[in-house]
XYZ file of C-alpha atoms in Angstrom:
718
model
C -26.260 -13.079 -21.497
C -27.078 -12.099 -17.810
C -27.864 -8.791 -17.332
C -25.706 -6.677 -14.652
C -25.032 -3.296 -13.158
C -22.088 -1.630 -12.238
C -21.320 -1.646 -7.896
C -19.180 1.184 -6.709
C -17.121 -0.318 -3.826
C -16.119 3.034 -2.525
C -19.649 4.228 -2.110
C -21.322 1.102 -1.339
C -23.857 1.088 -3.819
C -24.800 0.768 -7.708
C -24.030 3.599 -9.625
C -25.010 4.251 -13.458
C -21.568 4.629 -14.723
C -17.997 5.453 -13.728
C -16.301 8.547 -15.390
C -12.995 9.671 -15.950
C -9.954 7.756 -14.759
C -10.629 5.403 -12.141
C -8.324 2.698 -10.288
C -8.201 -0.593 -10.984
C -10.423 -2.489 -8.730
C -12.982 0.039 -7.690
C -16.027 -1.174 -9.598
C -17.861 -4.704 -9.477
C -20.354 -6.331 -11.419
C -24.035 -7.198 -9.534
C -27.079 -8.514 -11.023
C -28.680 -5.969 -13.080
C -31.071 -6.050 -16.516
C -28.562 -4.581 -18.847
C -26.467 -7.316 -20.946
C -22.490 -5.871 -21.161
C -19.475 -7.142 -22.437
C -16.296 -6.123 -21.495
C -13.177 -7.084 -23.690
C -15.315 -9.356 -25.451
C -16.171 -11.120 -22.667
C -19.498 -11.417 -21.120
C -19.464 -9.126 -17.781
C -19.868 -11.777 -15.099
C -21.629 -11.169 -11.337
C -19.249 -10.749 -8.751
C -16.333 -9.946 -11.184
C -14.381 -6.759 -11.362
C -14.358 -3.924 -13.929
C -10.843 -5.394 -15.153
C -10.096 -6.171 -18.417
C -6.429 -5.700 -18.469
C -4.348 -2.948 -17.315
C -5.024 -0.035 -19.562
C -8.127 1.430 -21.236
C -11.480 -0.482 -20.949
C -14.817 -0.229 -22.657
C -18.116 -1.674 -21.994
C -20.259 -2.689 -24.992
C -24.035 -4.208 -24.939
C -24.940 -7.261 -26.852
C -26.242 -5.517 -29.782
C -22.311 -4.373 -30.496
C -23.049 -0.508 -29.652
C -20.422 1.294 -27.942
C -21.203 1.934 -24.365
C -19.124 2.820 -21.331
C -15.271 3.609 -21.707
C -12.519 4.582 -18.896
C -8.944 4.394 -18.445
C -7.138 2.826 -15.240
C -4.073 5.078 -15.385
C -0.419 4.316 -15.593
C 1.201 1.115 -14.225
C -2.107 -0.662 -12.246
C -0.091 -3.729 -11.254
C 2.491 -3.537 -9.119
C 5.860 -6.011 -9.616
C 5.743 -9.637 -10.397
C 6.365 -10.446 -6.910
C 4.022 -8.594 -5.256
C 1.680 -9.843 -7.977
C 2.551 -13.871 -7.644
C 2.705 -13.343 -3.377
C -0.702 -11.634 -2.705
C -2.134 -14.161 -5.069
C -0.617 -17.107 -3.297
C -1.575 -15.545 0.191
C -5.204 -14.614 -1.063
C -5.532 -18.426 -2.371
C -4.735 -19.676 1.371
C -7.023 -17.383 2.779
C -9.965 -18.410 0.363
C -9.039 -22.006 1.458
C -9.142 -21.759 4.968
C -12.679 -20.395 5.039
C -13.915 -22.567 2.057
C -13.006 -25.555 4.312
C -14.605 -24.068 7.636
C -11.653 -24.098 9.000
C -11.224 -21.957 12.535
C -10.133 -18.275 12.723
C -6.792 -19.428 14.712
C -5.982 -21.150 11.083
C -6.427 -18.069 9.454
C -4.536 -15.685 11.656
C -1.569 -18.615 11.329
C -1.202 -17.350 7.830
C 1.641 -15.386 7.387
C 1.078 -11.987 5.277
C 4.616 -11.809 4.400
C 6.512 -13.289 1.499
C 6.066 -16.719 2.643
C 8.545 -18.285 -0.121
C 11.693 -16.007 0.469
C 14.062 -18.557 0.935
C 12.933 -20.307 -2.409
C 13.428 -17.096 -4.127
C 16.899 -16.662 -2.969
C 17.983 -19.811 -4.737
C 19.122 -19.548 -7.899
C 16.280 -20.055 -10.557
C 16.618 -22.453 -13.545
C 16.646 -19.526 -15.956
C 19.700 -17.960 -13.821
C 21.532 -21.173 -14.094
C 20.708 -21.076 -17.891
C 21.923 -17.493 -18.517
C 25.144 -18.260 -16.525
C 25.630 -21.431 -18.941
C 24.703 -19.988 -22.103
C 25.703 -16.286 -21.865
C 29.237 -17.429 -23.514
C 27.450 -18.506 -26.582
C 24.924 -15.239 -26.406
C 27.995 -13.125 -26.523
C 29.342 -14.979 -29.402
C 26.372 -14.644 -31.653
C 26.117 -11.031 -30.626
C 29.729 -10.177 -31.578
C 30.484 -12.681 -34.115
C 27.258 -13.162 -35.433
C 26.186 -15.069 -38.840
C 25.396 -12.967 -41.607
C 24.555 -12.746 -45.339
C 25.511 -10.674 -48.368
C 23.031 -7.944 -49.265
C 23.014 -6.097 -52.986
C 22.874 -2.381 -52.104
C 23.808 0.673 -54.012
C 26.405 3.310 -52.857
C 27.182 6.567 -54.226
C 30.937 6.782 -55.236
C 32.975 8.751 -57.484
C 32.629 7.889 -61.035
C 36.501 6.703 -61.162
C 35.686 4.022 -58.748
C 32.383 2.578 -60.380
C 32.792 -0.835 -62.405
C 29.182 -1.415 -63.031
C 26.001 0.495 -64.040
C 22.575 -0.634 -63.565
C 18.902 1.116 -64.294
C 19.058 2.770 -60.698
C 22.500 4.159 -61.728
C 21.001 5.789 -64.934
C 17.952 6.773 -63.196
C 19.880 8.487 -60.251
C 22.067 10.301 -62.564
C 19.329 11.531 -64.898
C 17.133 13.039 -61.769
C 20.439 14.456 -59.745
C 22.199 17.203 -61.630
C 24.319 18.333 -58.947
C 26.047 14.290 -59.467
C 27.203 15.571 -63.066
C 30.823 16.883 -63.863
C 29.963 18.882 -66.531
C 27.363 18.866 -69.759
C 28.939 18.052 -73.337
C 27.330 17.721 -76.874
C 27.442 14.285 -76.960
C 26.141 14.154 -73.380
C 26.774 13.716 -69.209
C 30.024 13.162 -67.716
C 29.144 12.047 -64.481
C 31.052 12.957 -61.372
C 29.413 10.589 -58.547
C 27.180 7.811 -59.498
C 25.310 4.853 -57.770
C 27.523 1.839 -58.106
C 26.382 -1.660 -57.146
C 27.923 -3.477 -54.255
C 27.266 -5.929 -51.648
C 27.518 -5.384 -47.834
C 27.352 -7.625 -44.804
C 23.598 -7.988 -43.413
C 23.168 -8.774 -39.819
C 19.534 -8.283 -39.522
C 18.459 -11.862 -39.776
C 15.636 -13.452 -38.078
C 18.194 -15.553 -35.797
C 20.201 -12.236 -34.772
C 16.653 -10.497 -34.018
C 16.009 -13.299 -31.431
C 19.286 -12.804 -30.306
C 18.999 -9.211 -29.710
C 15.544 -9.793 -28.076
C 16.790 -12.260 -26.050
C 19.222 -9.832 -24.577
C 16.590 -7.441 -23.858
C 14.145 -9.966 -22.087
C 17.559 -11.226 -19.871
C 18.185 -7.884 -18.858
C 14.706 -6.962 -17.653
C 14.404 -10.407 -15.787
C 17.712 -9.768 -14.068
C 17.059 -6.462 -13.182
C 13.634 -7.824 -11.675
C 15.355 -10.426 -9.405
C 17.818 -7.793 -8.470
C 14.811 -5.668 -7.111
C 13.295 -8.887 -5.505
C 16.427 -9.932 -3.736
C 16.726 -6.314 -2.326
C 13.217 -6.172 -0.904
C 13.885 -9.395 0.655
C 16.799 -7.902 2.258
C 15.042 -4.845 3.213
C 12.444 -7.372 4.709
C 15.206 -9.105 6.646
C 16.674 -5.888 7.952
C 13.138 -4.342 9.063
C 12.700 -7.801 11.337
C 15.936 -7.564 12.810
C 15.282 -3.421 13.578
C 11.729 -4.415 14.949
C 13.044 -7.664 17.177
C 15.522 -5.107 18.896
C 12.675 -2.440 19.394
C 10.097 -5.322 20.904
C 13.494 -6.425 23.406
C 13.031 -2.905 24.918
C 9.386 -2.760 25.753
C 6.676 -5.084 26.969
C 6.612 -8.687 25.360
C 3.130 -9.192 25.645
C 2.221 -6.088 23.546
C 4.232 -7.494 20.764
C 4.126 -11.469 20.826
C 1.957 -11.552 18.251
C 4.163 -9.077 15.692
C 7.329 -11.093 16.751
C 5.779 -14.409 15.559
C 5.432 -12.396 11.782
C 8.859 -12.408 11.522
C 10.366 -14.630 14.076
C 11.776 -16.811 10.993
C 14.070 -14.145 9.612
C 15.630 -13.145 12.686
C 16.337 -16.538 14.136
C 18.216 -17.373 10.957
C 21.533 -15.809 10.975
C 22.326 -16.893 7.077
C 19.760 -14.525 5.429
C 22.064 -11.376 5.008
C 24.732 -13.696 3.758
C 22.245 -15.531 1.412
C 20.914 -12.270 -0.209
C 24.188 -10.645 -0.322
C 25.593 -13.626 -2.388
C 22.682 -13.478 -4.700
C 22.928 -9.836 -5.157
C 26.381 -10.286 -6.201
C 25.517 -13.287 -8.851
C 22.807 -11.403 -10.063
C 24.559 -8.027 -10.906
C 27.271 -9.939 -12.463
C 24.746 -11.301 -14.680
C 23.337 -8.173 -15.221
C 26.216 -6.319 -16.428
C 27.256 -9.332 -18.568
C 23.989 -9.011 -20.331
C 23.923 -5.260 -20.364
C 27.651 -5.313 -22.243
C 25.662 -7.012 -25.151
C 23.546 -4.052 -25.971
C 26.237 -2.221 -27.270
C 27.063 -5.444 -30.043
C 26.920 -5.593 -33.654
C 23.568 -7.610 -33.430
C 21.895 -5.527 -30.616
C 22.330 -2.389 -32.798
C 21.937 -3.874 -36.242
C 18.749 -5.468 -36.089
C 15.112 -4.447 -36.180
C 14.381 -5.205 -32.412
C 10.874 -4.310 -33.197
C 10.004 -6.848 -35.689
C 7.274 -9.427 -34.587
C 8.890 -12.691 -33.757
C 6.095 -14.621 -31.723
C 7.281 -16.688 -28.431
C 7.937 -19.989 -30.430
C 11.099 -19.876 -32.199
C 11.489 -21.336 -35.689
C 13.501 -24.260 -36.789
C 16.002 -22.520 -39.221
C 19.305 -24.238 -40.659
C 21.308 -21.658 -38.623
C 19.797 -22.717 -35.319
C 19.871 -26.445 -35.891
C 23.535 -26.776 -37.710
C 25.319 -24.027 -35.654
C 26.215 -24.664 -32.311
C 26.075 -20.726 -30.814
C 22.659 -20.431 -31.974
C 21.263 -23.615 -30.884
C 22.288 -22.660 -27.242
C 21.319 -19.306 -27.963
C 17.723 -20.956 -28.799
C 17.903 -23.025 -25.694
C 18.477 -20.021 -23.666
C 15.219 -18.605 -25.189
C 13.299 -21.571 -24.476
C 14.452 -21.515 -20.591
C 13.293 -18.097 -20.744
C 10.012 -19.059 -22.217
C 8.969 -21.621 -19.838
C 9.673 -18.787 -17.043
C 7.338 -16.213 -18.963
C 5.048 -18.514 -20.286
C 1.098 -17.942 -20.106
C 1.037 -14.221 -19.784
C 0.827 -12.751 -23.304
C -2.531 -13.688 -24.541
C -4.932 -10.826 -23.530
C -7.587 -13.808 -22.178
C -4.931 -14.839 -20.048
C -3.955 -11.146 -18.831
C -7.758 -10.544 -18.034
C -7.901 -13.588 -16.186
C -4.425 -12.933 -14.336
C -5.913 -9.356 -13.124
C -9.289 -10.786 -12.153
C -7.265 -13.030 -9.909
C -4.987 -10.194 -8.507
C -8.040 -8.075 -7.669
C -10.447 -10.925 -5.773
C -6.689 -12.273 -4.043
C -5.863 -8.498 -2.823
C -9.216 -8.043 -0.868
C -8.518 -11.723 0.453
C -4.922 -10.718 1.712
C -6.499 -7.449 3.225
C -8.601 -9.096 5.352
C -5.747 -11.130 6.623
C -3.807 -7.762 7.267
C -6.610 -6.740 9.191
C -7.383 -9.722 11.441
C -3.390 -9.733 12.489
C -3.634 -5.748 12.939
C -6.677 -6.575 15.626
C -4.568 -8.930 17.226
C -1.480 -6.664 17.305
C -3.515 -4.358 19.151
C -4.418 -7.151 21.636
C -8.177 -7.148 21.232
C -9.520 -10.710 21.962
C -12.135 -12.973 20.155
C -12.823 -16.701 19.849
C -10.048 -18.320 17.701
C -11.924 -21.621 17.656
C -14.644 -19.818 15.261
C -14.972 -20.359 11.981
C -12.721 -18.332 9.761
C -15.063 -15.511 8.127
C -15.421 -15.146 4.417
C -17.312 -12.144 2.392
C -20.307 -11.479 4.238
C -18.928 -12.590 7.341
C -18.160 -11.006 10.637
C -15.618 -11.179 13.789
C -15.949 -9.492 16.763
C -13.479 -8.441 19.105
C -13.479 -7.803 22.253
C -11.046 -5.143 24.528
C -10.986 -3.601 27.750
C -13.408 -0.806 26.683
C -16.253 -2.318 24.784
C -16.699 -4.674 21.278
C -15.341 -4.045 18.184
C -16.609 -5.657 15.135
C -15.038 -6.358 11.415
C -17.627 -6.920 8.553
C -16.638 -8.525 5.823
C -18.914 -7.512 3.038
C -19.554 -9.401 -0.148
C -18.141 -6.399 -2.660
C -14.727 -6.869 -0.636
C -14.826 -3.933 1.641
C -14.647 -3.878 5.195
C -16.255 -2.107 7.823
C -14.932 -1.927 11.267
C -17.790 -0.936 13.806
C -17.442 0.053 17.493
C -20.266 -1.482 19.273
C -23.294 -0.315 16.829
C -21.860 2.685 15.058
C -19.682 2.371 11.696
C -16.219 3.930 12.585
C -14.058 3.047 9.542
C -14.755 1.828 6.042
C -11.823 -0.094 4.520
C -11.630 -0.373 0.818
C -8.920 -2.367 -0.655
C -8.011 -0.793 -4.197
C -5.579 -3.329 -6.335
C -3.846 -0.330 -7.822
C -0.448 0.681 -7.571
C -1.133 4.181 -7.047
C 2.007 5.441 -6.560
C 3.975 3.239 -8.723
C 4.243 5.353 -11.685
C 7.117 7.610 -12.286
C 4.551 9.864 -14.161
C 3.441 12.510 -11.450
C 0.494 13.791 -13.085
C -1.017 10.620 -13.398
C -0.287 9.697 -9.752
C -1.696 13.135 -9.160
C -4.887 12.550 -10.741
C -5.527 8.925 -9.144
C -4.943 10.663 -5.618
C -7.148 13.742 -6.401
C -10.060 11.306 -7.863
C -9.816 9.293 -4.710
C -9.930 12.058 -2.216
C -12.902 13.636 -3.955
C -15.177 10.661 -3.611
C -18.115 11.775 -1.475
C -18.158 9.442 1.444
C -20.414 9.445 4.662
C -17.984 6.998 6.868
C -14.353 8.053 7.071
C -12.755 5.592 4.656
C -9.262 4.123 4.820
C -7.933 2.971 1.002
C -5.559 -0.077 1.143
C -3.514 -0.442 -2.070
C -0.207 -2.204 -3.160
C 2.769 0.028 -2.878
C 6.663 -0.873 -1.869
C 9.045 1.473 0.068
C 11.371 1.995 -3.295
C 8.246 3.540 -4.660
C 8.792 6.100 -1.846
C 12.244 6.665 -1.452
C 14.418 9.508 -2.713
C 12.734 12.121 -5.262
C 10.720 9.808 -7.260
C 7.706 11.047 -5.831
C 6.753 14.575 -5.096
C 6.435 16.074 -1.596
C 2.611 16.579 -2.298
C 2.126 13.282 -3.746
C 3.947 11.436 -0.998
C 2.003 12.872 1.664
C -1.462 12.020 0.134
C -0.497 8.468 -0.810
C 0.613 7.564 2.885
C -1.963 9.011 5.287
C -3.692 7.423 7.970
C -7.026 9.192 9.934
C -4.055 9.538 12.536
C -1.932 11.488 10.470
C -3.320 13.287 7.317
C -2.056 15.324 5.072
C -2.042 18.934 5.279
C -4.570 21.189 3.906
C -6.436 18.342 2.653
C -10.048 18.261 1.250
C -12.773 17.610 4.173
C -13.874 14.180 2.753
C -12.489 11.668 4.945
C -10.750 9.561 2.655
C -7.108 8.142 3.736
C -4.633 5.783 1.750
C -2.071 3.567 2.978
C -0.069 1.082 0.973
C 0.519 -2.472 2.089
C 2.833 -4.942 0.556
C 4.025 -8.505 1.416
C 7.361 -7.292 1.212
C 6.969 -5.102 4.031
C 6.581 -6.107 7.788
C 5.269 -2.756 8.900
C 2.014 -3.247 6.410
C 0.261 -4.872 9.316
C 1.703 -2.181 12.026
C 0.566 0.973 10.034
C -3.130 -0.409 9.757
C -3.004 -1.086 13.457
C -2.103 2.085 13.759
C -4.850 3.388 11.646
C -7.178 1.161 13.989
C -6.010 2.215 17.132
C -7.088 5.856 16.284
C -10.549 4.579 15.381
C -10.892 2.500 18.586
C -9.328 4.647 20.903
C -9.629 8.168 20.088
C -12.996 8.888 20.596
C -12.894 7.379 23.769
C -9.665 9.179 25.215
C -10.535 12.878 23.503
C -14.417 12.422 25.724
C -13.162 14.551 28.466
C -14.283 15.518 30.799
C -17.453 13.915 31.158
C -20.819 15.581 31.741
C -23.788 14.576 33.734
C -26.614 16.833 33.443
C -28.252 17.992 36.120
C -29.844 21.159 38.342
C -27.875 23.374 40.480
C -29.692 22.280 43.664
C -28.865 18.097 43.054
C -25.216 19.412 41.566
C -24.351 21.410 44.980
C -25.576 18.484 46.937
C -23.730 16.022 45.445
C -20.288 17.725 45.136
C -20.784 18.947 48.752
C -18.600 15.963 50.124
C -16.502 15.134 46.754
C -13.790 16.806 44.925
C -13.806 14.650 41.938
C -16.892 16.399 40.475
C -17.144 20.077 39.397
C -20.428 22.542 39.031
C -20.684 23.510 35.514
C -23.186 25.234 33.680
C -24.573 21.847 32.050
C -24.467 19.981 35.020
C -21.531 18.001 36.666
C -18.356 17.670 35.106
C -15.866 14.525 35.836
C -12.485 15.984 37.042
C -10.507 12.984 37.748
C -11.255 9.258 38.565
C -12.888 8.638 42.133
C -11.544 6.700 45.180
C -14.048 4.085 46.034
C -14.603 6.195 49.558
C -15.508 9.285 46.969
C -17.648 7.414 44.628
C -19.535 5.762 47.620
C -19.863 9.153 48.918
C -21.663 10.031 46.157
C -23.953 7.213 45.930
C -24.850 8.323 49.610
C -25.698 12.046 48.576
C -28.013 10.684 45.564
C -29.648 8.470 48.059
C -30.396 11.295 50.578
C -31.459 13.512 47.513
C -33.816 10.696 46.600
C -35.354 10.721 50.085
C -35.277 14.173 50.375
C -37.161 14.153 46.686
C -39.554 11.782 47.976
C -40.339 13.590 51.199
C -41.077 17.376 49.567
C -42.992 15.485 46.445
C -45.317 13.157 48.335
C -46.992 12.661 44.949
C -45.198 11.787 41.800
C -41.915 11.843 43.498
C -39.434 11.922 40.940
C -37.050 8.869 42.213
C -36.548 7.653 38.672
C -34.904 10.656 37.547
C -32.462 10.377 40.713
C -31.454 6.935 39.964
C -31.142 8.020 36.481
C -28.660 10.478 37.843
C -26.724 8.259 40.170
C -26.350 5.965 37.021
C -24.865 8.598 34.662
C -22.460 9.402 37.811
C -21.324 5.703 38.037
C -20.765 5.772 34.116
C -18.687 8.723 34.107
C -16.704 7.454 37.135
C -15.966 4.332 34.980
C -15.096 6.354 31.948
C -12.726 8.333 34.026
C -11.035 5.307 35.414
C -11.083 3.882 31.782
C -9.040 6.542 30.789
C -6.207 5.432 33.095
C -5.815 2.044 31.579
C -2.472 2.386 29.492
C -3.198 1.803 25.581
C 0.111 0.633 25.477
C 0.106 -2.370 27.816
C -3.068 -2.595 28.753
C -2.844 -2.348 32.309
C -4.855 -0.670 34.595
C -3.623 2.102 37.043
C -3.066 1.016 40.705
C -4.606 4.788 42.239
C -6.681 5.827 39.346
C -7.415 8.882 41.412
C -3.548 9.610 41.329
C -2.865 8.604 37.794
C -5.035 11.418 35.764
C -3.714 14.919 36.373
C -6.665 17.368 35.182
C -5.606 20.714 33.335
C -7.151 23.937 33.801
C -8.076 24.254 30.038
C -10.074 20.900 29.975
C -7.590 18.264 28.921
C -5.865 15.841 30.870
C -2.443 13.603 31.164
C -1.968 10.259 32.380
C 1.434 7.939 32.903
C 1.742 4.624 32.818
C 3.414 3.224 35.762
C 4.413 -0.294 34.255
C 5.815 0.433 30.723
C 6.369 4.466 31.403
C 4.215 5.267 28.196
C 2.117 8.590 28.586
C -1.305 9.876 26.838
C -3.280 13.078 27.416
C -5.448 15.426 25.544
C -4.658 18.240 23.485
C -6.833 21.157 22.703
C -6.161 22.494 19.174
C -5.781 26.313 18.721
C -6.683 26.509 15.266
C -10.097 24.579 15.455
C -10.806 24.038 19.150
C -10.975 20.647 18.719
C -9.821 18.312 21.726
C -7.642 15.234 20.301
C -5.837 12.492 22.116
C -1.663 12.049 21.890
C 0.418 9.219 23.222
C 4.042 9.382 23.888
C 5.303 5.580 24.576
C 7.806 4.783 27.268
C 8.645 8.655 27.693
C 10.355 8.648 24.377
C 9.304 11.661 22.327
C 10.128 11.967 18.941
C 9.446 14.396 15.947
C 7.016 12.798 13.045
C 8.053 12.452 9.675
C 6.475 10.637 6.362
C 4.529 7.456 7.062
C 7.694 5.157 6.727
C 9.385 7.082 9.571
C 6.086 6.816 11.616
C 6.337 2.934 11.191
C 10.054 2.707 12.112
C 9.797 5.039 15.244
C 6.277 4.714 16.269
C 4.832 1.103 15.207
C 1.008 0.994 16.128
C 1.562 2.990 19.330
C 0.725 6.304 18.255
C -2.387 8.421 18.292
C -2.336 11.821 16.683
C 0.785 12.329 14.446
C 3.644 14.618 15.743
C 5.736 17.336 14.656
C 8.303 16.862 12.490
C 10.835 19.425 13.953
C 9.743 19.569 17.644
C 9.209 16.678 19.683
C 5.782 16.753 22.025
C 3.986 18.844 19.663
C 1.085 17.187 17.567
C -0.808 17.959 14.821
C -4.357 18.443 14.974
C -6.061 15.218 13.006
C -9.403 17.008 12.341
C -8.088 20.533 10.902
C -4.287 19.192 9.949
C -2.732 22.206 11.806
C 0.354 21.565 13.647
C 0.405 22.779 16.796
C 3.936 24.479 16.084
C 2.715 26.183 13.361
C 0.073 28.142 15.419
C 3.092 29.109 18.038
C 5.394 31.991 17.749
C 8.442 30.616 17.403
C 7.201 28.289 14.077
C 9.792 27.222 11.405
C 8.631 25.704 8.279
C 9.322 22.135 7.762
C 9.048 19.500 4.966
C 5.243 19.386 5.917
C 4.002 22.702 6.643
C 6.362 24.777 4.401
C 9.174 25.136 2.150
C 11.735 26.954 4.067
C 13.489 23.712 5.089
C 13.915 20.248 3.464
C 13.630 17.914 6.641
C 12.928 14.589 5.217
C 11.777 12.604 8.182
C 10.945 9.109 6.289
């Protein structure tokens, strides 16, 4: 058995042991010196610490108990999500293993690819529709057998006595009418009788089949409803995109063009829902039948049916047996623990590949360009994207984590955790897992991507505190959060907005440092500063040197160049020996860089178009902030100063249409990826500081509590 060590994907390093309740997929095995087994199987290098979906235990080769832990409740999402992610992950793996191009990988859809097939009537649904009559006949008119029992009856009604009758009468004096010198005259006695017994093996099979079919039909109803939501989202996004510059959403539209162009989707989902709900109601009505109430439904039956006389000779039961076989074909292969362990391993690995595709799509949605003809990356590979303001790279590490770099700086670490963190109805379990993740001591801002669907976040299923922490990006953190920079986003192949919310987080990581770096400062002496600003107004003298106030016009930049040349000549004349010409040249390069930075601030972050007159587009403010507007698409962006912490942060108001904020799903619907700092939940054009998580409205005198910052109101934004 090979020796292995435990690798923490969060921290990116080897650890001695995971502690407490940890989410599924956080740890993997790497080469080490300690032979370890999990669930009786050798722990292999590159595998996930995932034996199943519940508690786990690691043991040494000598059989001694080792480390133990728990994945918590409901670690796996629904079957549809699992199957779809495994299929998409398999396609991604095939692309890079075959050395195909990055363009081929980007052409893969991160959505439910087989939605059309899932809206068709399945073989099991057809079998249920055909065999429901026989199942109903068995449940309400079952085969029975006579079972001898003893019943306590008045003595006058008893016709026979047995040893049990005598034993009962001797032990229970309350059943005596009176005691005479010749013996006991009984009042009540146990009398042998017979009753109909429905607890037969065949009837247990029928009752168990009712439970199986009811769960199957309800899963299918949920699946079709999610497809319906996805189609509605596609039509909503298509309407929004039609009102925006098409170039900014060309690639996003490709995701769901098939759902928009086909007008029959809604009709087909409604028809399938009606048919499934009819079958579900019919199966649910059997739960009150004599068979379902009269048998032991917890008895061990196994998966393969025994060939009994009733199943062979009774036509009703024979059809029930055929229906059981149809159900078994649909759900075979997931009962053995070894099969489940392999299934979970495949799910964990595929989820990392699925998120690689989401990230590639998100960069593409932001308009960052790359060479699509280059080989598609796999674990250990890197893709470099080029934007208007520099290079951004995405590194796919061997442990399944990703790192986004701005130049050489690690700006964001992305860790896929294949645990349905918000799926459980047990609020305490969800809160414990989220608290555990938010306390991981990471050095680089970390974004956790986990499987989650919208129905898990709707209504009152999830508490406000949990919902805020389970759906937050670096641009819209939860209030009063811990200082550890860990953020969580749900993703799903059943939600079109999965790519959008990742793109929104990446926009903040890529654009926020640049847009908040205002005003640029150039260090120089007072004499040099006064000489340079003498004939220009785009620079201002400050204690630390020169500040760039707005982008310069061409003639203003030329005037600064002339002033620096004159300054160089003056320096050379006054200091004949050791003239500091290089320092003056460095001053010019710094001023030129500041001018380019100020001009870059006027590039629209939405449509990526430059301003025709940058010097007129940027409007400086007295408090050291600025505002810009795009003359092409009408979007506005500016920097804001937080009153609570003094931090400067950028905001984006697309197409001059301000809107209030809300939960993550609300941000997806209203803003998409066109958002920087999150807006206030009750007032538009007011924003929340991403550093201290304080809403600017809360710092004002007119503050009114909202669902995010307080409990005075219940304004649900998503």
